[in-house]
Amino acid sequence: LIPKPRGGVPRGHEWDGVRGAYVHKETGAVHVKGTRSAASAAQQKERKDERDRSDRPQASGSQKRNQAQAEARKADANRRRQVVSQHRKAVREKARPRLGESFASIRQREEQRLLGKRFLFEPQRVRVCEGALAGQCGTVLDRAQLCFQETARRVTSLELDASGRVAITEPRHHHQILLDGSEDE
């Protein structure tokens, strides 16, 4: 006799130790494990095939996770795009003159940046520090032109050299000063 195997007994069958198989109680047919009818196999295949879940009212967990990841990627891209556009806007705003601001005020602000504490206003009293006229006093008639208007919205200025000073190359880059006791500039 063959011993009965462990596990469940198929419904409507009993163990036959001589044959070594489960036998149906009524028909006497031997039960062969793992065989199915063609209808049962087709039904299982249908179940295993990909199911269409598009008509479901709620998304599954994996669909929710995928959707959340896609939204997070979009939000991150939008945030990065916004940072870049804010930076570009700030650069444009800095380059553009303020509303109602004239070239003269832009020029004055830029020259103040270039000259620092050596900046002069037009009616200002000054003392000549260097050259043949050192020590004489006078009044500024016209400031040196250190900034130039290229277009209606763009202003350029002289560049600073390595020592941090403005390179003066033309006569228009000098201040015009009326010295005390003289009629010449």
PDB file of C-alpha atoms in Angstrom:
ATOM      1  CA  LEU A   1       0.000   0.000   0.000  1.00  0.00           C
ATOM      2  CA  ILE A   2       1.029   3.525  -0.802  1.00  0.00           C
ATOM      3  CA  PRO A   3       0.711   5.955   2.107  1.00  0.00           C
ATOM      4  CA  LYS A   4      -1.743   8.838   1.856  1.00  0.00           C
ATOM      5  CA  PRO A   5      -0.035  12.150   0.993  1.00  0.00           C
ATOM      6  CA  ARG A   6      -0.264  15.149   3.268  1.00  0.00           C
ATOM      7  CA  GLY A   7      -2.594  17.976   2.363  1.00  0.00           C
ATOM      8  CA  GLY A   8      -6.232  18.404   1.509  1.00  0.00           C
ATOM      9  CA  VAL A   9      -8.459  15.755  -0.018  1.00  0.00           C
ATOM     10  CA  PRO A  10     -10.217  16.713  -3.275  1.00  0.00           C
ATOM     11  CA  ARG A  11     -13.991  17.119  -2.818  1.00  0.00           C
ATOM     12  CA  GLY A  12     -15.929  13.884  -3.388  1.00  0.00           C
ATOM     13  CA  HIS A  13     -12.771  11.714  -3.483  1.00  0.00           C
ATOM     14  CA  GLU A  14     -11.092   9.208  -1.191  1.00  0.00           C
ATOM     15  CA  TRP A  15      -7.590   7.744  -1.076  1.00  0.00           C
ATOM     16  CA  ASP A  16      -6.958   4.405  -2.757  1.00  0.00           C
ATOM     17  CA  GLY A  17      -3.715   2.996  -1.325  1.00  0.00           C
ATOM     18  CA  VAL A  18      -3.447   0.251  -3.993  1.00  0.00           C
ATOM     19  CA  ARG A  19      -3.599   2.656  -6.932  1.00  0.00           C
ATOM     20  CA  GLY A  20      -1.791   5.443  -5.049  1.00  0.00           C
ATOM     21  CA  ALA A  21      -4.328   8.054  -6.076  1.00  0.00           C
ATOM     22  CA  TYR A  22      -7.552   9.733  -5.031  1.00  0.00           C
ATOM     23  CA  VAL A  23     -10.626   8.084  -6.513  1.00  0.00           C
ATOM     24  CA  HIS A  24     -14.054   9.667  -6.960  1.00  0.00           C
ATOM     25  CA  LYS A  25     -16.530   8.064  -4.556  1.00  0.00           C
ATOM     26  CA  GLU A  26     -19.377   7.719  -7.050  1.00  0.00           C
ATOM     27  CA  THR A  27     -17.732   7.311 -10.457  1.00  0.00           C
ATOM     28  CA  GLY A  28     -14.475   5.636  -9.452  1.00  0.00           C
ATOM     29  CA  ALA A  29     -12.490   7.977 -11.718  1.00  0.00           C
ATOM     30  CA  VAL A  30      -8.925   8.645 -10.676  1.00  0.00           C
ATOM     31  CA  HIS A  31      -8.244  12.266  -9.727  1.00  0.00           C
ATOM     32  CA  VAL A  32      -5.236  13.692 -11.509  1.00  0.00           C
ATOM     33  CA  LYS A  33      -3.853  16.707  -9.757  1.00  0.00           C
ATOM     34  CA  GLY A  34      -3.477  19.956 -11.771  1.00  0.00           C
ATOM     35  CA  THR A  35      -5.769  19.137 -14.651  1.00  0.00           C
ATOM     36  CA  ARG A  36      -8.675  21.396 -15.443  1.00  0.00           C
ATOM     37  CA  SER A  37     -11.434  21.484 -17.936  1.00  0.00           C
ATOM     38  CA  ALA A  38     -11.034  23.732 -20.967  1.00  0.00           C
ATOM     39  CA  ALA A  39     -13.762  26.091 -19.690  1.00  0.00           C
ATOM     40  CA  SER A  40     -12.066  26.413 -16.311  1.00  0.00           C
ATOM     41  CA  ALA A  41      -8.666  27.097 -17.959  1.00  0.00           C
ATOM     42  CA  ALA A  42     -10.190  29.805 -20.214  1.00  0.00           C
ATOM     43  CA  GLN A  43     -11.879  31.399 -17.220  1.00  0.00           C
ATOM     44  CA  GLN A  44      -8.606  31.541 -15.301  1.00  0.00           C
ATOM     45  CA  LYS A  45      -6.803  32.995 -18.330  1.00  0.00           C
ATOM     46  CA  GLU A  46      -9.414  35.779 -18.482  1.00  0.00           C
ATOM     47  CA  ARG A  47      -8.796  36.562 -14.836  1.00  0.00           C
ATOM     48  CA  LYS A  48      -5.030  36.736 -15.336  1.00  0.00           C
ATOM     49  CA  ASP A  49      -5.249  39.006 -18.389  1.00  0.00           C
ATOM     50  CA  GLU A  50      -4.861  42.732 -17.849  1.00  0.00           C
ATOM     51  CA  ARG A  51      -8.143  44.158 -16.640  1.00  0.00           C
ATOM     52  CA  ASP A  52      -9.459  47.479 -17.879  1.00  0.00           C
ATOM     53  CA  ARG A  53      -9.770  49.745 -14.835  1.00  0.00           C
ATOM     54  CA  SER A  54     -10.505  52.971 -16.715  1.00  0.00           C
ATOM     55  CA  ASP A  55     -14.188  52.958 -15.765  1.00  0.00           C
ATOM     56  CA  ARG A  56     -13.501  52.601 -12.046  1.00  0.00           C
ATOM     57  CA  PRO A  57     -14.543  55.593  -9.903  1.00  0.00           C
ATOM     58  CA  GLN A  58     -11.359  55.524  -7.763  1.00  0.00           C
ATOM     59  CA  ALA A  59      -7.745  54.960  -8.766  1.00  0.00           C
ATOM     60  CA  SER A  60      -5.747  52.114  -7.302  1.00  0.00           C
ATOM     61  CA  GLY A  61      -2.883  52.704  -4.879  1.00  0.00           C
ATOM     62  CA  SER A  62      -0.189  52.429  -7.544  1.00  0.00           C
ATOM     63  CA  GLN A  63      -2.134  54.784  -9.832  1.00  0.00           C
ATOM     64  CA  LYS A  64      -2.355  57.305  -6.989  1.00  0.00           C
ATOM     65  CA  ARG A  65       1.397  57.032  -6.325  1.00  0.00           C
ATOM     66  CA  ASN A  66       2.250  57.456 -10.025  1.00  0.00           C
ATOM     67  CA  GLN A  67      -0.076  60.435 -10.285  1.00  0.00           C
ATOM     68  CA  ALA A  68       1.453  62.022  -7.154  1.00  0.00           C
ATOM     69  CA  GLN A  69       4.980  61.529  -8.563  1.00  0.00           C
ATOM     70  CA  ALA A  70       4.009  63.135 -11.871  1.00  0.00           C
ATOM     71  CA  GLU A  71       2.427  66.095 -10.062  1.00  0.00           C
ATOM     72  CA  ALA A  72       5.533  66.472  -7.857  1.00  0.00           C
ATOM     73  CA  ARG A  73       7.788  66.499 -10.952  1.00  0.00           C
ATOM     74  CA  LYS A  74       5.595  69.155 -12.598  1.00  0.00           C
ATOM     75  CA  ALA A  75       5.559  71.277  -9.431  1.00  0.00           C
ATOM     76  CA  ASP A  76       9.359  71.017  -9.137  1.00  0.00           C
ATOM     77  CA  ALA A  77       9.837  72.002 -12.793  1.00  0.00           C
ATOM     78  CA  ASN A  78       7.437  74.936 -12.356  1.00  0.00           C
ATOM     79  CA  ARG A  79       9.291  76.053  -9.211  1.00  0.00           C
ATOM     80  CA  ARG A  80      12.668  75.938 -11.013  1.00  0.00           C
ATOM     81  CA  ARG A  81      11.231  77.754 -14.043  1.00  0.00           C
ATOM     82  CA  GLN A  82       9.778  80.411 -11.740  1.00  0.00           C
ATOM     83  CA  VAL A  83      13.121  80.974  -9.968  1.00  0.00           C
ATOM     84  CA  VAL A  84      14.879  81.434 -13.307  1.00  0.00           C
ATOM     85  CA  SER A  85      12.205  83.801 -14.607  1.00  0.00           C
ATOM     86  CA  GLN A  86      12.334  85.843 -11.367  1.00  0.00           C
ATOM     87  CA  HIS A  87      16.106  86.149 -11.725  1.00  0.00           C
ATOM     88  CA  ARG A  88      15.804  87.235 -15.365  1.00  0.00           C
ATOM     89  CA  LYS A  89      13.092  89.725 -14.437  1.00  0.00           C
ATOM     90  CA  ALA A  90      15.263  91.192 -11.665  1.00  0.00           C
ATOM     91  CA  VAL A  91      18.156  91.624 -14.114  1.00  0.00           C
ATOM     92  CA  ARG A  92      15.847  93.346 -16.625  1.00  0.00           C
ATOM     93  CA  GLU A  93      14.396  95.624 -13.928  1.00  0.00           C
ATOM     94  CA  LYS A  94      17.871  96.588 -12.733  1.00  0.00           C
ATOM     95  CA  ALA A  95      18.992  97.447 -16.278  1.00  0.00           C
ATOM     96  CA  ARG A  96      15.827  99.380 -17.103  1.00  0.00           C
ATOM     97  CA  PRO A  97      15.498 102.970 -15.855  1.00  0.00           C
ATOM     98  CA  ARG A  98      12.827 103.608 -13.266  1.00  0.00           C
ATOM     99  CA  LEU A  99       9.548 105.107 -14.395  1.00  0.00           C
ATOM    100  CA  GLY A 100       9.978 108.813 -15.041  1.00  0.00           C
ATOM    101  CA  GLU A 101      13.754 108.644 -14.586  1.00  0.00           C
ATOM    102  CA  SER A 102      15.783 110.709 -17.047  1.00  0.00           C
ATOM    103  CA  PHE A 103      19.164 109.901 -18.559  1.00  0.00           C
ATOM    104  CA  ALA A 104      20.700 112.642 -16.397  1.00  0.00           C
ATOM    105  CA  SER A 105      19.635 110.919 -13.172  1.00  0.00           C
ATOM    106  CA  ILE A 106      20.773 107.529 -14.493  1.00  0.00           C
ATOM    107  CA  ARG A 107      24.118 109.065 -15.462  1.00  0.00           C
ATOM    108  CA  GLN A 108      24.483 110.696 -12.032  1.00  0.00           C
ATOM    109  CA  ARG A 109      23.745 107.428 -10.202  1.00  0.00           C
ATOM    110  CA  GLU A 110      26.195 105.454 -12.372  1.00  0.00           C
ATOM    111  CA  GLU A 111      28.947 108.079 -11.992  1.00  0.00           C
ATOM    112  CA  GLN A 112      28.414 108.066  -8.216  1.00  0.00           C
ATOM    113  CA  ARG A 113      28.936 104.304  -8.335  1.00  0.00           C
ATOM    114  CA  LEU A 114      32.149 104.711 -10.332  1.00  0.00           C
ATOM    115  CA  LEU A 115      33.685 107.639  -8.415  1.00  0.00           C
ATOM    116  CA  GLY A 116      32.434 106.916  -4.923  1.00  0.00           C
ATOM    117  CA  LYS A 117      33.354 109.748  -2.512  1.00  0.00           C
ATOM    118  CA  ARG A 118      35.153 111.622  -5.312  1.00  0.00           C
ATOM    119  CA  PHE A 119      31.862 112.337  -7.097  1.00  0.00           C
ATOM    120  CA  LEU A 120      31.134 116.031  -7.748  1.00  0.00           C
ATOM    121  CA  PHE A 121      27.909 117.966  -8.254  1.00  0.00           C
ATOM    122  CA  GLU A 122      27.846 120.761 -10.833  1.00  0.00           C
ATOM    123  CA  PRO A 123      27.780 123.918  -8.687  1.00  0.00           C
ATOM    124  CA  GLN A 124      30.096 122.341  -6.074  1.00  0.00           C
ATOM    125  CA  ARG A 125      33.210 124.165  -4.791  1.00  0.00           C
ATOM    126  CA  VAL A 126      36.422 122.150  -5.187  1.00  0.00           C
ATOM    127  CA  ARG A 127      40.168 122.372  -4.622  1.00  0.00           C
ATOM    128  CA  VAL A 128      42.595 121.093  -7.270  1.00  0.00           C
ATOM    129  CA  CYS A 129      44.807 118.370  -5.728  1.00  0.00           C
ATOM    130  CA  GLU A 130      47.266 117.488  -8.510  1.00  0.00           C
ATOM    131  CA  GLY A 131      49.043 119.111 -11.426  1.00  0.00           C
ATOM    132  CA  ALA A 132      50.269 122.646 -12.130  1.00  0.00           C
ATOM    133  CA  LEU A 133      47.155 124.231 -10.589  1.00  0.00           C
ATOM    134  CA  ALA A 134      47.313 122.217  -7.321  1.00  0.00           C
ATOM    135  CA  GLY A 135      45.955 124.123  -4.318  1.00  0.00           C
ATOM    136  CA  GLN A 136      43.685 126.478  -6.260  1.00  0.00           C
ATOM    137  CA  CYS A 137      39.924 126.535  -5.597  1.00  0.00           C
ATOM    138  CA  GLY A 138      37.074 126.762  -8.048  1.00  0.00           C
ATOM    139  CA  THR A 139      33.530 125.799  -9.008  1.00  0.00           C
ATOM    140  CA  VAL A 140      32.520 122.773 -11.082  1.00  0.00           C
ATOM    141  CA  LEU A 141      30.870 123.963 -14.328  1.00  0.00           C
ATOM    142  CA  ASP A 142      30.420 120.587 -16.005  1.00  0.00           C
ATOM    143  CA  ARG A 143      31.034 117.070 -14.732  1.00  0.00           C
ATOM    144  CA  ALA A 144      33.162 114.611 -16.653  1.00  0.00           C
ATOM    145  CA  GLN A 145      31.181 112.329 -18.986  1.00  0.00           C
ATOM    146  CA  LEU A 146      31.761 108.830 -17.681  1.00  0.00           C
ATOM    147  CA  CYS A 147      28.431 107.374 -18.882  1.00  0.00           C
ATOM    148  CA  PHE A 148      26.976 107.258 -22.373  1.00  0.00           C
ATOM    149  CA  GLN A 149      23.483 106.519 -23.625  1.00  0.00           C
ATOM    150  CA  GLU A 150      23.577 103.825 -26.331  1.00  0.00           C
ATOM    151  CA  THR A 151      19.836 103.444 -26.876  1.00  0.00           C
ATOM    152  CA  ALA A 152      16.736 104.814 -25.197  1.00  0.00           C
ATOM    153  CA  ARG A 153      16.942 102.106 -22.524  1.00  0.00           C
ATOM    154  CA  ARG A 154      20.652 101.237 -22.341  1.00  0.00           C
ATOM    155  CA  VAL A 155      23.410 103.193 -20.598  1.00  0.00           C
ATOM    156  CA  THR A 156      27.089 102.197 -20.612  1.00  0.00           C
ATOM    157  CA  SER A 157      29.905 103.561 -18.491  1.00  0.00           C
ATOM    158  CA  LEU A 158      33.682 103.526 -18.520  1.00  0.00           C
ATOM    159  CA  GLU A 159      35.269 100.374 -17.162  1.00  0.00           C
ATOM    160  CA  LEU A 160      37.385 100.240 -14.034  1.00  0.00           C
ATOM    161  CA  ASP A 161      40.990  99.116 -14.456  1.00  0.00           C
ATOM    162  CA  ALA A 162      42.749  96.509 -12.275  1.00  0.00           C
ATOM    163  CA  SER A 163      43.489  99.080  -9.535  1.00  0.00           C
ATOM    164  CA  GLY A 164      39.787 100.017  -9.321  1.00  0.00           C
ATOM    165  CA  ARG A 165      40.147 103.399 -11.026  1.00  0.00           C
ATOM    166  CA  VAL A 166      38.403 104.762 -14.087  1.00  0.00           C
ATOM    167  CA  ALA A 167      40.720 104.986 -17.122  1.00  0.00           C
ATOM    168  CA  ILE A 168      40.495 108.574 -18.471  1.00  0.00           C
ATOM    169  CA  THR A 169      41.437 108.748 -22.155  1.00  0.00           C
ATOM    170  CA  GLU A 170      39.545 111.684 -23.687  1.00  0.00           C
ATOM    171  CA  PRO A 171      39.106 115.376 -22.792  1.00  0.00           C
ATOM    172  CA  ARG A 172      35.384 114.887 -22.199  1.00  0.00           C
ATOM    173  CA  HIS A 173      36.298 112.550 -19.313  1.00  0.00           C
ATOM    174  CA  HIS A 174      37.627 115.539 -17.290  1.00  0.00           C
ATOM    175  CA  HIS A 175      35.581 117.922 -15.135  1.00  0.00           C
ATOM    176  CA  GLN A 176      35.359 121.541 -16.280  1.00  0.00           C
ATOM    177  CA  ILE A 177      36.178 123.810 -13.338  1.00  0.00           C
ATOM    178  CA  LEU A 178      36.128 127.628 -13.202  1.00  0.00           C
ATOM    179  CA  LEU A 179      39.044 128.601 -10.947  1.00  0.00           C
ATOM    180  CA  ASP A 180      38.727 131.572  -8.639  1.00  0.00           C
ATOM    181  CA  GLY A 181      40.219 134.788 -10.065  1.00  0.00           C
ATOM    182  CA  SER A 182      40.214 133.592 -13.695  1.00  0.00           C
ATOM    183  CA  GLU A 183      37.796 133.700 -16.597  1.00  0.00           C
ATOM    184  CA  ASP A 184      39.161 130.485 -18.196  1.00  0.00           C
ATOM    185  CA  GLU A 185      37.935 126.968 -17.547  1.00  0.00           C
TER     186      GLU A 185
END
